[in-house]
mmCIF file of C-alpha atoms in Angstrom:
data_model
loop_
_atom_site.group_PDB
_atom_site.id
_atom_site.type_symbol
_atom_site.label_atom_id
_atom_site.label_comp_id
_atom_site.label_asym_id
_atom_site.label_seq_id
_atom_site.Cartn_x
_atom_site.Cartn_y
_atom_site.Cartn_z
ATOM 1 C CA UNK W 1 -34.699 -16.073 -1.754
ATOM 2 C CA UNK W 2 -33.373 -13.772 0.385
ATOM 3 C CA UNK W 3 -28.967 -13.147 0.021
ATOM 4 C CA UNK W 4 -27.183 -12.171 2.419
ATOM 5 C CA UNK W 5 -22.883 -12.567 2.506
ATOM 6 C CA UNK W 6 -19.661 -12.943 5.885
ATOM 7 C CA UNK W 7 -19.227 -9.673 5.315
ATOM 8 C CA UNK W 8 -17.621 -6.302 3.011
ATOM 9 C CA UNK W 9 -13.580 -6.209 2.389
ATOM 10 C CA UNK W 10 -13.553 -4.211 4.999
ATOM 11 C CA UNK W 11 -10.101 -2.039 3.547
ATOM 12 C CA UNK W 12 -11.823 -0.375 1.361
ATOM 13 C CA UNK W 13 -11.522 0.065 -3.071
ATOM 14 C CA UNK W 14 -8.899 2.372 -2.854
ATOM 15 C CA UNK W 15 -7.531 1.576 0.979
ATOM 16 C CA UNK W 16 -8.801 3.971 2.862
ATOM 17 C CA UNK W 17 -8.598 2.350 6.008
ATOM 18 C CA UNK W 18 -4.750 1.649 5.660
ATOM 19 C CA UNK W 19 -4.662 5.440 4.534
ATOM 20 C CA UNK W 20 -6.825 6.580 7.668
ATOM 21 C CA UNK W 21 -5.530 4.834 10.340
ATOM 22 C CA UNK W 22 -2.263 4.825 9.215
ATOM 23 C CA UNK W 23 -2.920 8.999 9.464
ATOM 24 C CA UNK W 24 -4.348 8.004 12.848
ATOM 25 C CA UNK W 25 -0.901 6.686 14.106
ATOM 26 C CA UNK W 26 1.143 9.226 12.578
ATOM 27 C CA UNK W 27 -0.212 12.033 14.317
ATOM 28 C CA UNK W 28 -1.981 13.648 10.332
ATOM 29 C CA UNK W 29 -5.751 13.203 12.218
ATOM 30 C CA UNK W 30 -7.393 13.411 15.356
ATOM 31 C CA UNK W 31 -9.358 10.749 17.489
ATOM 32 C CA UNK W 32 -12.254 12.467 15.852
ATOM 33 C CA UNK W 33 -11.261 12.078 12.912
ATOM 34 C CA UNK W 34 -10.855 8.798 13.151
ATOM 35 C CA UNK W 35 -13.503 7.818 13.830
ATOM 36 C CA UNK W 36 -15.397 10.163 11.393
ATOM 37 C CA UNK W 37 -13.690 8.735 9.284
ATOM 38 C CA UNK W 38 -14.353 5.377 9.776
ATOM 39 C CA UNK W 39 -18.246 5.898 10.049
ATOM 40 C CA UNK W 40 -18.104 6.871 6.709
ATOM 41 C CA UNK W 41 -15.887 4.025 5.164
ATOM 42 C CA UNK W 42 -18.243 1.305 7.621
ATOM 43 C CA UNK W 43 -21.270 3.194 6.006
ATOM 44 C CA UNK W 44 -20.270 2.912 2.542
ATOM 45 C CA UNK W 45 -19.327 -0.098 2.800
ATOM 46 C CA UNK W 46 -23.309 -1.507 3.791
ATOM 47 C CA UNK W 47 -24.536 1.170 0.851
ATOM 48 C CA UNK W 48 -22.816 -0.802 -1.618
ATOM 49 C CA UNK W 49 -23.955 -4.064 -0.893
ATOM 50 C CA UNK W 50 -27.022 -3.493 -0.614
ATOM 51 C CA UNK W 51 -26.704 -1.153 -3.735
ATOM 52 C CA UNK W 52 -25.566 -5.104 -4.935
ATOM 53 C CA UNK W 53 -28.845 -6.419 -3.563
ATOM 54 C CA UNK W 54 -27.769 -8.402 -0.016
ATOM 55 C CA UNK W 55 -30.478 -8.407 2.009
ATOM 56 C CA UNK W 56 -28.982 -9.291 5.007
ATOM 57 C CA UNK W 57 -26.333 -6.993 4.828
ATOM 58 C CA UNK W 58 -23.781 -7.972 8.186
ATOM 59 C CA UNK W 59 -22.695 -5.626 10.996
ATOM 60 C CA UNK W 60 -20.360 -5.192 13.162
ATOM 61 C CA UNK W 61 -18.156 -6.416 11.261
ATOM 62 C CA UNK W 62 -15.903 -4.763 10.974
ATOM 63 C CA UNK W 63 -12.027 -3.765 12.816
ATOM 64 C CA UNK W 64 -10.198 -0.741 12.921
ATOM 65 C CA UNK W 65 -6.717 -2.367 13.046
ATOM 66 C CA UNK W 66 -6.901 -6.359 14.072
ATOM 67 C CA UNK W 67 -10.245 -8.844 14.464
ATOM 68 C CA UNK W 68 -8.285 -11.220 16.276
ATOM 69 C CA UNK W 69 -7.318 -9.008 18.483
ATOM 70 C CA UNK W 70 -10.383 -7.138 17.990
ATOM 71 C CA UNK W 71 -12.467 -10.416 19.890
ATOM 72 C CA UNK W 72 -9.440 -11.104 22.090
ATOM 73 C CA UNK W 73 -10.189 -8.333 24.295
ATOM 74 C CA UNK W 74 -13.811 -9.181 23.979
ATOM 75 C CA UNK W 75 -13.458 -12.183 25.152
ATOM 76 C CA UNK W 76 -10.916 -10.788 28.433
ATOM 77 C CA UNK W 77 -7.924 -12.957 27.112
ATOM 78 C CA UNK W 78 -5.388 -10.678 27.136
ATOM 79 C CA UNK W 79 -3.718 -11.781 30.340
ATOM 80 C CA UNK W 80 -2.687 -9.126 33.190
ATOM 81 C CA UNK W 81 -5.647 -6.450 31.099
ATOM 82 C CA UNK W 82 -7.273 -5.134 34.121
ATOM 83 C CA UNK W 83 -10.015 -5.260 33.326
ATOM 84 C CA UNK W 84 -11.738 -1.534 33.169
ATOM 85 C CA UNK W 85 -8.686 -1.360 30.546
ATOM 86 C CA UNK W 86 -10.915 -3.975 28.133
ATOM 87 C CA UNK W 87 -13.229 -3.406 25.227
ATOM 88 C CA UNK W 88 -16.110 -2.600 26.201
ATOM 89 C CA UNK W 89 -17.676 -4.737 23.288
ATOM 90 C CA UNK W 90 -19.488 -3.681 20.867
ATOM 91 C CA UNK W 91 -19.956 -0.500 22.454
ATOM 92 C CA UNK W 92 -16.317 0.855 21.329
ATOM 93 C CA UNK W 93 -17.782 1.712 18.699
ATOM 94 C CA UNK W 94 -21.030 2.721 19.610
ATOM 95 C CA UNK W 95 -19.218 5.579 21.612
ATOM 96 C CA UNK W 96 -16.886 6.497 19.440
ATOM 97 C CA UNK W 97 -13.011 5.261 21.846
ATOM 98 C CA UNK W 98 -10.516 4.107 20.792
ATOM 99 C CA UNK W 99 -8.740 2.133 23.564
ATOM 100 C CA UNK W 100 -5.311 2.718 24.319
ATOM 101 C CA UNK W 101 -4.562 -1.210 26.099
ATOM 102 C CA UNK W 102 -5.783 -2.179 21.482
ATOM 103 C CA UNK W 103 -3.530 0.329 19.724
ATOM 104 C CA UNK W 104 -1.005 -0.494 22.343
ATOM 105 C CA UNK W 105 -0.801 -4.014 21.465
ATOM 106 C CA UNK W 106 -1.405 -3.703 18.067
ATOM 107 C CA UNK W 107 1.454 -1.366 17.361
ATOM 108 C CA UNK W 108 3.555 -3.291 19.858
ATOM 109 C CA UNK W 109 4.156 -0.936 21.937
ATOM 110 C CA UNK W 110 4.615 -0.509 25.182
ATOM 111 C CA UNK W 111 2.159 0.481 28.476
ATOM 112 C CA UNK W 112 3.113 4.061 29.739
ATOM 113 C CA UNK W 113 3.807 2.127 33.533
ATOM 114 C CA UNK W 114 6.914 0.340 31.760
ATOM 115 C CA UNK W 115 6.015 -2.840 31.526
ATOM 116 C CA UNK W 116 6.970 -4.369 28.187
ATOM 117 C CA UNK W 117 2.669 -5.757 26.522
ATOM 118 C CA UNK W 118 4.251 -9.200 26.719
ATOM 119 C CA UNK W 119 3.863 -8.642 22.854
ATOM 120 C CA UNK W 120 6.376 -9.431 20.001
ATOM 121 C CA UNK W 121 6.794 -9.714 16.447
ATOM 122 C CA UNK W 122 9.109 -8.323 13.484
ATOM 123 C CA UNK W 123 6.307 -7.887 10.385
ATOM 124 C CA UNK W 124 4.342 -5.780 12.594
ATOM 125 C CA UNK W 125 0.800 -8.013 13.789
ATOM 126 C CA UNK W 126 0.875 -8.510 17.860
ATOM 127 C CA UNK W 127 1.756 -11.510 19.036
ATOM 128 C CA UNK W 128 1.212 -12.496 22.651
ATOM 129 C CA UNK W 129 3.592 -14.276 23.753
ATOM 130 C CA UNK W 130 1.425 -16.276 26.498
ATOM 131 C CA UNK W 131 3.427 -15.310 30.098
#
């Protein structure tokens, strides 16, 4: 019998992903260190699952911040976002890019144009207003 699971908690044993992403947001690490650190974390997760006897280790279940936002960018569900700015999934992680629209939306910041991104909320989670 083959074993499979739906994914592995991406945050890591000691909230590793949260610490990595917050270090990037604060400017303590650069994009290359962010990519390198998350690659190491993903390999650790795959290895732990394989060592636990999982035959079919899931992939493409990793997000730097928000899996729902990643999916919205994947299917182009962010109104007004130009085609060239969409996350080119799944090549984004392969090309080691962290796209600015995803970063801005996840951090509730405005684009350089000065026009609001129409996202809001007080909990730190981006919510699209749909206007």
